[in-house]
Amino acid sequence: MANTILVGAQWGDEGKGKIIDFLTDHAQIVVRSQGGNNAGHTVIVGGTKYVLHLIPSGILRPGTLCVIGNGVVLDPVAVAGEIEGLRSKGIAVTPENLMISDAAHLVLPYHRQLDEARELAKGSGKIGTTKRGIGPAYGDKIARVGLRMADLMHPDVFAEKLAARVAENNAVLAGYGLPALDAAAMLKDLLAAAEALRPFVANTVVYLHKAVSEKKEILFEGAQGTFLDIDHGTYPYVTSSNTTAGGACTGSGVPPNRIDRVLGVIKAYTTRVGEGPFPTEDGPLSDMLHGMGREYGSTTGRARRCGWFDAVAVRYAGMINGIDDLAVTNLDGLDSLDSIKVCTHYRLNGALLETPPMDYTQLAACEPVYTELPGWKTPTETIRRWEELPANARDYLTKITEWSGAKLKIASVGPNREQTILL
Ligand code: IMP
């Protein structure tokens, strides 16, 4: 496997964790380069379920080194807790298999409070964030007032910087009618987390460049999805990082000419958590999937909104990310349907659109143009080979990937590692 960027080509929750886990059989290094603990990757190995928020799922493979890159925003207490949680399940987490960039920005308690306060203030216009403080933390980074892992590694200087940040943020919180935060109490928790994280903190950029020159194979695992990208998504109903392929380079320090391919991950249908336009959203399909116990968020437990496969969106994701191959997950979710709709175009004010409009109000006004394909009405979860899939399922996969403009490489028929069909 060459150096690969893996991206979600929809609104997140495409089943990336499972595909990443499958691919790390080959990768020596797995890098997370954006987002924070707003993400939730669920991986099931040997009957044990692991939900990872910040640590790359490569941690479950002995011999794989995981890197949390400079582009990530990281809640130190949450990461220290995630490490402990993994250890309690018998997973070794050591500096030999986890490195954290000293340039990664910190998510601090005032970011979480502000995230929640801003959402509340927006009322029905809320974004529907995960309330993990992601937006305010990236906001501080861009405003050049953020604190980074490198700061946390120097307790004396950090205490001073934190006190100044807490003072400024307390004034903002007061504007929302919220009580002031106690910098001293916050510092105690953070310094305890700092000591737990210290062995893992390093200049990951230098490490990754060395790894590239030694021809080690690197997998860049994307979090969230293309339409949650701060630049290319359905702004403002997006997350605050670049979830698209370019974000893997800026968020790790590995240059674009060292990347060999981009793999897009899509669900066989579409889901979205949080607010914002979603052209192919469908109530009965949501009810059916929720009735099967599927499509509840792994980070917040929220029921995901569900809809038909949207080839217009995925084609656009192909453009932005330069997707070479596609992995299609959750095919088994559609096993019981008589017929399945696929959106091939949008109609807006009488015009037929091939690509989604940038403005979210226009996207919300788009009407999906559907083609119906026959269902296969057969359980697929025990199938392991392409030839064994029902003909209608093969036809569905072939058509949705063709209409999306990329090659089908992997089909997934369940959450377990072995429920994977490689083409
Ligand atoms: P934030 O990232 O918490 O600021 O949330 C912004 C938007 O991104 C909301 O609609 C969230 O539901 C969505 N979001 C954030 N992380 C994920 C994820 O990992 N999967 C799916 N949606 C996400």
Tab-separated table of C-alpha atoms and ligand atoms in Angstrom:
chain	number	residue	atom	x	y	z
A	1	MET	CA	0.000	0.000	0.000
A	2	ALA	CA	1.388	3.363	-1.016
A	3	ASN	CA	1.011	6.606	0.997
A	4	THR	CA	-2.746	6.971	1.053
A	5	ILE	CA	-5.111	9.685	2.187
A	6	LEU	CA	-8.449	8.296	3.285
A	7	VAL	CA	-11.340	10.761	3.311
A	8	GLY	CA	-15.029	10.636	4.013
A	9	ALA	CA	-16.821	11.639	0.814
A	10	GLN	CA	-20.179	12.497	2.417
A	11	TRP	CA	-21.134	14.130	5.746
A	12	GLY	CA	-18.973	11.980	8.019
A	13	ASP	CA	-19.780	8.632	9.650
A	14	GLU	CA	-19.082	6.818	6.375
A	15	GLY	CA	-17.576	3.874	8.255
A	16	LYS	CA	-14.013	5.138	7.881
A	17	GLY	CA	-12.859	3.529	11.149
A	18	LYS	CA	-13.610	0.055	9.871
A	19	ILE	CA	-11.906	0.675	6.485
A	20	ILE	CA	-8.877	2.257	8.169
A	21	ASP	CA	-8.623	-0.748	10.450
A	22	PHE	CA	-8.808	-3.059	7.427
A	23	LEU	CA	-6.097	-1.090	5.575
A	24	THR	CA	-3.712	-0.822	8.522
A	25	ASP	CA	-2.882	-4.431	7.919
A	26	HIS	CA	-0.516	-2.910	5.330
A	27	ALA	CA	0.297	0.573	6.652
A	28	GLN	CA	3.185	1.018	9.033
A	29	ILE	CA	2.090	4.472	10.147
A	30	VAL	CA	-1.398	5.929	10.592
A	31	VAL	CA	-1.731	9.699	10.856
A	32	ARG	CA	-4.656	11.755	12.093
A	33	SER	CA	-4.275	15.292	10.757
A	34	GLN	CA	-7.438	17.256	11.567
A	35	GLY	CA	-10.458	17.471	13.819
A	36	GLY	CA	-10.599	16.539	17.471
A	37	ASN	CA	-12.658	14.334	19.728
A	38	ASN	CA	-15.765	15.346	17.792
A	39	ALA	CA	-14.956	12.265	15.695
A	40	GLY	CA	-15.924	8.760	16.660
A	41	HIS	CA	-14.528	5.746	14.872
A	42	THR	CA	-16.088	2.431	15.814
A	43	VAL	CA	-13.996	-0.671	15.212
A	44	ILE	CA	-14.939	-4.213	16.173
A	45	VAL	CA	-12.061	-6.661	16.515
A	46	GLY	CA	-12.485	-10.206	17.784
A	47	GLY	CA	-15.921	-9.378	19.155
A	48	THR	CA	-14.677	-6.379	21.185
A	49	LYS	CA	-16.004	-2.956	20.266
A	50	TYR	CA	-13.617	-0.006	20.396
A	51	VAL	CA	-14.817	3.572	19.947
A	52	LEU	CA	-11.907	5.867	19.219
A	53	HIS	CA	-12.245	9.628	19.229
A	54	LEU	CA	-8.756	10.986	18.793
A	55	ILE	CA	-6.299	8.132	18.737
A	56	PRO	CA	-6.007	6.586	15.251
A	57	SER	CA	-7.541	3.134	15.009
A	58	GLY	CA	-4.122	1.808	13.920
A	59	ILE	CA	-3.474	1.552	17.668
A	60	LEU	CA	-5.395	-1.754	17.569
A	61	ARG	CA	-2.774	-3.316	15.263
A	62	PRO	CA	0.468	-4.351	16.967
A	63	GLY	CA	3.433	-2.837	15.139
A	64	THR	CA	1.523	0.151	13.721
A	65	LEU	CA	2.668	3.602	14.779
A	66	CYS	CA	-0.065	6.219	15.231
A	67	VAL	CA	0.564	9.920	14.860
A	68	ILE	CA	-1.692	12.738	16.062
A	69	GLY	CA	-0.553	15.504	13.757
A	70	ASN	CA	-0.181	19.274	14.084
A	71	GLY	CA	-3.569	19.927	12.457
A	72	VAL	CA	-5.517	18.169	15.208
A	73	VAL	CA	-7.085	20.004	18.146
A	74	LEU	CA	-6.707	17.981	21.255
A	75	ASP	CA	-8.372	17.970	24.644
A	76	PRO	CA	-5.484	16.730	26.856
A	77	VAL	CA	-7.737	15.326	29.573
A	78	ALA	CA	-9.867	13.481	27.008
A	79	VAL	CA	-6.814	11.993	25.240
A	80	ALA	CA	-5.265	10.866	28.514
A	81	GLY	CA	-8.642	9.213	29.309
A	82	GLU	CA	-8.772	7.553	25.882
A	83	ILE	CA	-5.279	6.100	26.419
A	84	GLU	CA	-6.335	4.748	29.813
A	85	GLY	CA	-9.532	3.298	28.317
A	86	LEU	CA	-7.531	1.415	25.678
A	87	ARG	CA	-5.065	0.119	28.245
A	88	SER	CA	-7.926	-1.172	30.387
A	89	LYS	CA	-9.023	-3.251	27.375
A	90	GLY	CA	-5.540	-4.748	27.087
A	91	ILE	CA	-4.251	-2.512	24.248
A	92	ALA	CA	-0.663	-1.373	24.755
A	93	VAL	CA	-0.252	2.380	24.233
A	94	THR	CA	3.392	3.441	24.448
A	95	PRO	CA	5.689	6.002	22.790
A	96	GLU	CA	6.559	3.165	20.386
A	97	ASN	CA	3.031	3.175	18.940
A	98	LEU	CA	1.721	6.697	19.606
A	99	MET	CA	3.196	10.119	18.899
A	100	ILE	CA	1.483	13.469	19.479
A	101	SER	CA	2.599	16.616	17.668
A	102	ASP	CA	3.951	19.392	19.852
A	103	ALA	CA	2.219	21.841	17.481
A	104	ALA	CA	-1.298	20.419	17.969
A	105	HIS	CA	-3.612	23.004	19.519
A	106	LEU	CA	-5.371	22.387	22.805
A	107	VAL	CA	-9.107	22.252	23.358
A	108	LEU	CA	-9.675	23.765	26.783
A	109	PRO	CA	-12.743	23.943	29.055
A	110	TYR	CA	-13.627	27.480	27.917
A	111	HIS	CA	-13.808	26.246	24.324
A	112	ARG	CA	-16.400	23.657	25.302
A	113	GLN	CA	-18.403	26.207	27.270
A	114	LEU	CA	-18.323	28.683	24.411
A	115	ASP	CA	-19.320	26.008	21.887
A	116	GLU	CA	-22.387	25.211	23.972
A	117	ALA	CA	-23.240	28.861	24.725
A	118	ARG	CA	-23.027	29.861	21.052
A	119	GLU	CA	-25.209	26.958	19.999
A	120	LEU	CA	-27.817	27.857	22.613
A	121	ALA	CA	-27.756	31.494	21.537
A	122	LYS	CA	-28.368	30.492	17.914
A	123	GLY	CA	-31.639	28.775	18.864
A	124	SER	CA	-33.225	27.113	15.838
A	125	GLY	CA	-30.317	28.357	13.692
A	126	LYS	CA	-27.860	26.154	15.607
A	127	ILE	CA	-25.249	24.068	13.789
A	128	GLY	CA	-25.836	20.993	15.905
A	129	THR	CA	-22.190	20.670	16.963
A	130	THR	CA	-20.847	17.859	19.117
A	131	LYS	CA	-20.229	20.478	21.868
A	132	ARG	CA	-16.627	19.313	22.195
A	133	GLY	CA	-15.262	22.868	21.788
A	134	ILE	CA	-13.912	22.244	18.286
A	135	GLY	CA	-15.033	25.513	16.643
A	136	PRO	CA	-13.779	27.809	19.421
A	137	ALA	CA	-10.440	25.929	19.611
A	138	TYR	CA	-9.812	26.289	15.864
A	139	GLY	CA	-11.045	29.880	16.157
A	140	ASP	CA	-8.300	30.613	18.699
A	141	LYS	CA	-5.736	28.898	16.470
A	142	ILE	CA	-6.614	31.111	13.521
A	143	ALA	CA	-6.809	34.202	15.739
A	144	ARG	CA	-3.300	33.285	16.977
A	145	VAL	CA	-4.290	33.099	20.628
A	146	GLY	CA	-4.389	29.307	20.921
A	147	LEU	CA	-2.298	27.211	23.300
A	148	ARG	CA	-0.459	24.190	21.951
A	149	MET	CA	0.946	20.905	23.224
A	150	ALA	CA	4.399	22.542	23.317
A	151	ASP	CA	3.028	25.135	25.770
A	152	LEU	CA	1.527	22.431	27.953
A	153	MET	CA	4.924	20.754	28.179
A	154	HIS	CA	6.303	23.808	30.067
A	155	PRO	CA	4.134	24.024	33.208
A	156	ASP	CA	5.370	27.427	34.481
A	157	VAL	CA	4.949	29.273	31.225
A	158	PHE	CA	1.718	27.386	30.567
A	159	ALA	CA	0.207	28.475	33.896
A	160	GLU	CA	0.766	32.110	32.969
A	161	LYS	CA	-0.566	31.769	29.435
A	162	LEU	CA	-3.603	29.813	30.616
A	163	ALA	CA	-4.449	32.414	33.266
A	164	ALA	CA	-4.445	35.137	30.599
A	165	ARG	CA	-6.652	33.084	28.272
A	166	VAL	CA	-9.086	32.189	31.057
A	167	ALA	CA	-9.374	35.855	32.063
A	168	GLU	CA	-10.250	36.889	28.501
A	169	ASN	CA	-12.672	34.003	28.032
A	170	ASN	CA	-14.376	34.624	31.361
A	171	ALA	CA	-15.313	38.066	30.062
A	172	VAL	CA	-16.828	36.450	26.960
A	173	LEU	CA	-18.642	33.809	29.021
A	174	ALA	CA	-20.060	36.577	31.236
A	175	GLY	CA	-21.626	38.015	28.088
A	176	TYR	CA	-23.576	34.759	27.780
A	177	GLY	CA	-24.552	35.003	31.460
A	178	LEU	CA	-22.204	32.167	32.419
A	179	PRO	CA	-20.090	32.006	35.607
A	180	ALA	CA	-16.336	32.513	35.473
A	181	LEU	CA	-14.078	29.475	35.151
A	182	ASP	CA	-11.410	28.790	37.774
A	183	ALA	CA	-7.996	28.806	36.094
A	184	ALA	CA	-6.279	27.142	39.072
A	185	ALA	CA	-8.638	24.136	39.105
A	186	MET	CA	-8.348	23.834	35.330
A	187	LEU	CA	-4.555	23.965	35.562
A	188	LYS	CA	-4.442	21.070	38.043
A	189	ASP	CA	-6.333	18.719	35.687
A	190	LEU	CA	-4.340	19.878	32.677
A	191	LEU	CA	-0.960	19.414	34.319
A	192	ALA	CA	-1.922	15.902	35.401
A	193	ALA	CA	-2.900	15.142	31.781
A	194	ALA	CA	0.321	16.806	30.581
A	195	GLU	CA	2.446	14.349	32.561
A	196	ALA	CA	0.434	11.417	31.214
A	197	LEU	CA	0.952	12.692	27.650
A	198	ARG	CA	4.567	13.905	27.937
A	199	PRO	CA	6.191	10.628	26.752
A	200	PHE	CA	4.181	10.810	23.512
A	201	VAL	CA	4.867	14.434	22.546
A	202	ALA	CA	7.352	14.959	19.718
A	203	ASN	CA	8.090	16.851	16.524
A	204	THR	CA	5.958	14.569	14.363
A	205	VAL	CA	6.757	16.500	11.165
A	206	VAL	CA	10.428	15.535	11.365
A	207	TYR	CA	9.488	11.950	12.214
A	208	LEU	CA	7.103	11.685	9.246
A	209	HIS	CA	9.659	13.099	6.804
A	210	LYS	CA	12.167	10.519	7.951
A	211	ALA	CA	9.525	7.817	7.538
A	212	VAL	CA	8.760	9.035	4.004
A	213	SER	CA	12.433	8.954	3.069
A	214	GLU	CA	12.666	5.406	4.466
A	215	LYS	CA	9.711	4.465	2.202
A	216	LYS	CA	7.470	3.517	5.111
A	217	GLU	CA	3.815	3.271	4.109
A	218	ILE	CA	1.593	5.912	5.622
A	219	LEU	CA	-2.172	6.043	5.896
A	220	PHE	CA	-3.705	9.440	6.591
A	221	GLU	CA	-7.020	8.859	8.283
A	222	GLY	CA	-9.581	11.575	7.693
A	223	ALA	CA	-12.140	12.481	10.313
A	224	GLN	CA	-15.630	13.821	9.530
A	225	GLY	CA	-16.460	14.129	5.816
A	226	THR	CA	-16.106	16.300	2.718
A	227	PHE	CA	-19.350	18.247	3.200
A	228	LEU	CA	-18.331	19.162	6.748
A	229	ASP	CA	-15.122	20.793	5.425
A	230	ILE	CA	-14.708	24.395	6.600
A	231	ASP	CA	-13.980	25.567	3.014
A	232	HIS	CA	-15.846	23.122	0.808
A	233	GLY	CA	-18.724	21.958	2.971
A	234	THR	CA	-22.233	23.254	3.533
A	235	TYR	CA	-21.001	26.331	5.425
A	236	PRO	CA	-21.872	27.311	8.148
A	237	TYR	CA	-23.223	23.816	8.867
A	238	VAL	CA	-19.719	22.365	8.908
A	239	THR	CA	-16.936	21.508	11.299
A	240	SER	CA	-13.959	23.852	11.708
A	241	SER	CA	-11.192	21.931	9.949
A	242	ASN	CA	-10.262	20.883	6.423
A	243	THR	CA	-11.717	17.407	6.249
A	244	THR	CA	-10.756	17.074	2.574
A	245	ALA	CA	-7.529	15.587	1.187
A	246	GLY	CA	-5.510	18.823	1.357
A	247	GLY	CA	-6.019	18.896	5.122
A	248	ALA	CA	-3.976	15.708	5.434
A	249	CYS	CA	-0.903	17.561	4.110
A	250	THR	CA	-1.245	20.788	6.083
A	251	GLY	CA	-2.263	18.863	9.169
A	252	SER	CA	0.768	16.567	9.097
A	253	GLY	CA	3.513	18.518	7.337
A	254	VAL	CA	3.839	15.827	4.655
A	255	PRO	CA	3.897	17.537	1.244
A	256	PRO	CA	1.380	16.710	-1.539
A	257	ASN	CA	4.043	15.206	-3.811
A	258	ARG	CA	4.655	12.470	-1.253
A	259	ILE	CA	1.052	11.239	-1.476
A	260	ASP	CA	0.345	8.355	-3.848
A	261	ARG	CA	-3.408	7.962	-3.791
A	262	VAL	CA	-6.676	9.102	-2.281
A	263	LEU	CA	-9.315	6.638	-1.141
A	264	GLY	CA	-12.837	7.952	-0.606
A	265	VAL	CA	-15.159	6.189	1.835
A	266	ILE	CA	-18.907	6.350	1.283
A	267	LYS	CA	-21.943	4.686	2.729
A	268	ALA	CA	-24.239	2.851	0.312
A	269	TYR	CA	-26.771	5.515	1.329
A	270	THR	CA	-26.256	8.918	2.979
A	271	THR	CA	-26.370	10.106	6.592
A	272	ARG	CA	-25.839	13.392	8.352
A	273	VAL	CA	-25.712	14.375	12.042
A	274	GLY	CA	-26.482	17.908	13.078
A	275	GLU	CA	-28.307	20.614	11.173
A	276	GLY	CA	-27.907	21.799	7.587
A	277	PRO	CA	-29.190	21.005	4.104
A	278	PHE	CA	-29.443	17.355	3.044
A	279	PRO	CA	-31.136	16.991	-0.375
A	280	THR	CA	-31.763	13.228	-0.333
A	281	GLU	CA	-32.986	12.990	3.279
A	282	ASP	CA	-35.804	10.476	3.583
A	283	GLY	CA	-38.026	9.859	6.623
A	284	PRO	CA	-39.085	6.246	5.918
A	285	LEU	CA	-35.486	5.218	5.118
A	286	SER	CA	-34.329	6.843	8.404
A	287	ASP	CA	-37.063	4.974	10.292
A	288	MET	CA	-36.113	1.675	8.683
A	289	LEU	CA	-32.400	2.060	9.493
A	290	HIS	CA	-33.042	3.252	13.049
A	291	GLY	CA	-35.466	0.328	13.449
A	292	MET	CA	-32.543	-1.980	12.615
A	293	GLY	CA	-30.619	-0.312	15.483
A	294	ARG	CA	-28.312	1.437	13.020
A	295	GLU	CA	-27.283	5.043	12.520
A	296	TYR	CA	-26.858	6.366	16.020
A	297	GLY	CA	-23.778	8.600	16.479
A	298	SER	CA	-20.784	7.022	18.234
A	299	THR	CA	-19.720	10.323	19.841
A	300	THR	CA	-23.026	11.873	20.932
A	301	GLY	CA	-25.490	8.986	20.533
A	302	ARG	CA	-27.710	11.219	18.378
A	303	ALA	CA	-29.884	9.523	15.760
A	304	ARG	CA	-28.375	10.313	12.359
A	305	ARG	CA	-30.546	11.730	9.594
A	306	CYS	CA	-30.633	9.246	6.712
A	307	GLY	CA	-31.254	9.566	2.986
A	308	TRP	CA	-30.694	7.955	-0.398
A	309	PHE	CA	-27.297	7.779	-2.084
A	310	ASP	CA	-26.373	11.160	-3.527
A	311	ALA	CA	-24.082	10.780	-6.565
A	312	VAL	CA	-24.052	14.576	-7.120
A	313	ALA	CA	-22.423	15.093	-3.730
A	314	VAL	CA	-19.971	12.195	-4.101
A	315	ARG	CA	-18.933	13.353	-7.623
A	316	TYR	CA	-18.106	16.731	-6.125
A	317	ALA	CA	-16.194	15.055	-3.296
A	318	GLY	CA	-14.241	13.219	-6.009
A	319	MET	CA	-13.233	16.553	-7.537
A	320	ILE	CA	-12.192	18.225	-4.283
A	321	ASN	CA	-10.270	15.257	-2.922
A	322	GLY	CA	-8.936	13.730	-6.143
A	323	ILE	CA	-10.472	10.393	-5.198
A	324	ASP	CA	-8.875	7.469	-7.058
A	325	ASP	CA	-10.811	4.617	-5.462
A	326	LEU	CA	-13.949	4.238	-3.402
A	327	ALA	CA	-14.790	2.020	-0.446
A	328	VAL	CA	-18.534	1.529	-0.018
A	329	THR	CA	-19.723	0.613	3.468
A	330	ASN	CA	-23.038	-0.441	5.020
A	331	LEU	CA	-24.270	-2.214	1.902
A	332	ASP	CA	-26.080	-4.652	4.211
A	333	GLY	CA	-28.246	-1.774	5.494
A	334	LEU	CA	-30.151	-1.890	2.193
A	335	ASP	CA	-30.587	-5.692	2.067
A	336	SER	CA	-34.343	-5.691	2.702
A	337	LEU	CA	-35.476	-3.038	0.224
A	338	ASP	CA	-37.555	-3.796	-2.888
A	339	SER	CA	-36.126	-0.880	-4.778
A	340	ILE	CA	-33.505	1.742	-4.009
A	341	LYS	CA	-33.344	5.367	-5.105
A	342	VAL	CA	-30.124	7.010	-6.245
A	343	CYS	CA	-29.865	10.758	-6.815
A	344	THR	CA	-28.008	11.465	-10.063
A	345	HIS	CA	-28.737	15.214	-10.442
A	346	TYR	CA	-30.299	18.116	-8.571
A	347	ARG	CA	-33.007	20.320	-10.013
A	348	LEU	CA	-32.886	23.975	-8.995
A	349	ASN	CA	-35.260	26.582	-10.449
A	350	GLY	CA	-35.904	24.360	-13.469
A	351	ALA	CA	-32.192	23.775	-14.206
A	352	LEU	CA	-30.519	20.353	-13.943
A	353	LEU	CA	-27.335	20.537	-11.836
A	354	GLU	CA	-24.346	18.174	-12.034
A	355	THR	CA	-22.606	19.683	-8.989
A	356	PRO	CA	-24.004	21.021	-5.710
A	357	PRO	CA	-24.367	24.805	-5.291
A	358	MET	CA	-22.017	26.386	-2.736
A	359	ASP	CA	-24.662	28.450	-0.969
A	360	TYR	CA	-26.501	26.380	1.625
A	361	THR	CA	-29.842	28.094	1.032
A	362	GLN	CA	-29.615	27.078	-2.633
A	363	LEU	CA	-28.577	23.548	-1.709
A	364	ALA	CA	-31.581	23.365	0.617
A	365	ALA	CA	-33.795	24.363	-2.321
A	366	CYS	CA	-32.405	21.636	-4.617
A	367	GLU	CA	-34.738	18.824	-5.542
A	368	PRO	CA	-33.052	15.453	-6.013
A	369	VAL	CA	-33.559	13.743	-9.377
A	370	TYR	CA	-33.722	10.004	-8.719
A	371	THR	CA	-33.132	6.815	-10.661
A	372	GLU	CA	-34.570	3.679	-9.062
A	373	LEU	CA	-32.589	0.444	-8.957
A	374	PRO	CA	-33.995	-2.946	-7.956
A	375	GLY	CA	-33.104	-4.257	-4.480
A	376	TRP	CA	-31.525	-7.684	-3.888
A	377	LYS	CA	-33.672	-8.809	-0.928
A	378	THR	CA	-30.917	-11.128	0.322
A	379	PRO	CA	-28.739	-10.840	3.457
A	380	THR	CA	-25.206	-9.898	2.434
A	381	GLU	CA	-23.444	-9.834	5.799
A	382	THR	CA	-21.865	-13.283	5.455
A	383	ILE	CA	-20.661	-12.722	1.882
A	384	ARG	CA	-16.898	-12.312	1.448
A	385	ARG	CA	-16.397	-12.407	-2.330
A	386	TRP	CA	-17.596	-10.099	-5.091
A	387	GLU	CA	-18.887	-12.977	-7.232
A	388	GLU	CA	-21.073	-14.187	-4.356
A	389	LEU	CA	-22.936	-10.903	-3.982
A	390	PRO	CA	-26.458	-10.931	-5.501
A	391	ALA	CA	-26.403	-9.589	-9.078
A	392	ASN	CA	-28.578	-6.595	-8.108
A	393	ALA	CA	-26.188	-5.675	-5.282
A	394	ARG	CA	-23.211	-5.827	-7.672
A	395	ASP	CA	-25.146	-3.720	-10.151
A	396	TYR	CA	-26.037	-1.177	-7.435
A	397	LEU	CA	-22.411	-0.862	-6.300
A	398	THR	CA	-21.121	-0.623	-9.854
A	399	LYS	CA	-23.644	2.079	-10.790
A	400	ILE	CA	-23.290	4.273	-7.710
A	401	THR	CA	-19.509	4.321	-7.979
A	402	GLU	CA	-19.611	4.869	-11.767
A	403	TRP	CA	-22.060	7.775	-11.360
A	404	SER	CA	-19.763	9.144	-8.647
A	405	GLY	CA	-16.847	9.072	-11.082
A	406	ALA	CA	-14.472	6.742	-9.195
A	407	LYS	CA	-13.409	3.100	-9.109
A	408	LEU	CA	-14.944	0.664	-6.640
A	409	LYS	CA	-12.208	-0.945	-4.561
A	410	ILE	CA	-13.781	-2.180	-1.334
A	411	ALA	CA	-17.317	-3.129	-0.305
A	412	SER	CA	-18.205	-3.601	3.342
A	413	VAL	CA	-21.142	-5.705	4.532
A	414	GLY	CA	-20.828	-5.351	8.302
A	415	PRO	CA	-18.798	-3.761	11.088
A	416	ASN	CA	-16.315	-6.595	11.589
A	417	ARG	CA	-12.876	-6.680	9.995
A	418	GLU	CA	-13.670	-9.838	8.057
A	419	GLN	CA	-16.956	-8.496	6.615
A	420	THR	CA	-15.011	-6.838	3.826
A	421	ILE	CA	-14.952	-7.578	0.091
A	422	LEU	CA	-11.794	-6.451	-1.705
A	423	LEU	CA	-12.064	-6.023	-5.462
B	1	IMP	P1	-18.335	20.219	15.551
B	1	IMP	O1	-17.290	19.533	14.748
B	1	IMP	O2	-18.556	19.592	16.905
B	1	IMP	O3	-18.127	21.692	15.631
B	1	IMP	O4	-19.748	20.033	14.806
B	1	IMP	C1	-20.024	20.650	13.552
B	1	IMP	C2	-20.842	19.743	12.659
B	1	IMP	O5	-20.054	18.630	12.277
B	1	IMP	C3	-22.089	19.154	13.327
B	1	IMP	O6	-23.087	19.000	12.337
B	1	IMP	C4	-21.627	17.804	13.798
B	1	IMP	O7	-22.699	16.887	13.938
B	1	IMP	C5	-20.717	17.422	12.647
B	1	IMP	N1	-19.682	16.468	13.036
B	1	IMP	C6	-18.569	16.692	13.753
B	1	IMP	N2	-17.850	15.567	13.892
B	1	IMP	C7	-18.497	14.622	13.215
B	1	IMP	C8	-18.223	13.241	12.948
B	1	IMP	O8	-17.210	12.668	13.344
B	1	IMP	N3	-19.155	12.589	12.182
B	1	IMP	C9	-20.254	13.203	11.692
B	1	IMP	N4	-20.549	14.478	11.913
B	1	IMP	C10	-19.675	15.186	12.658
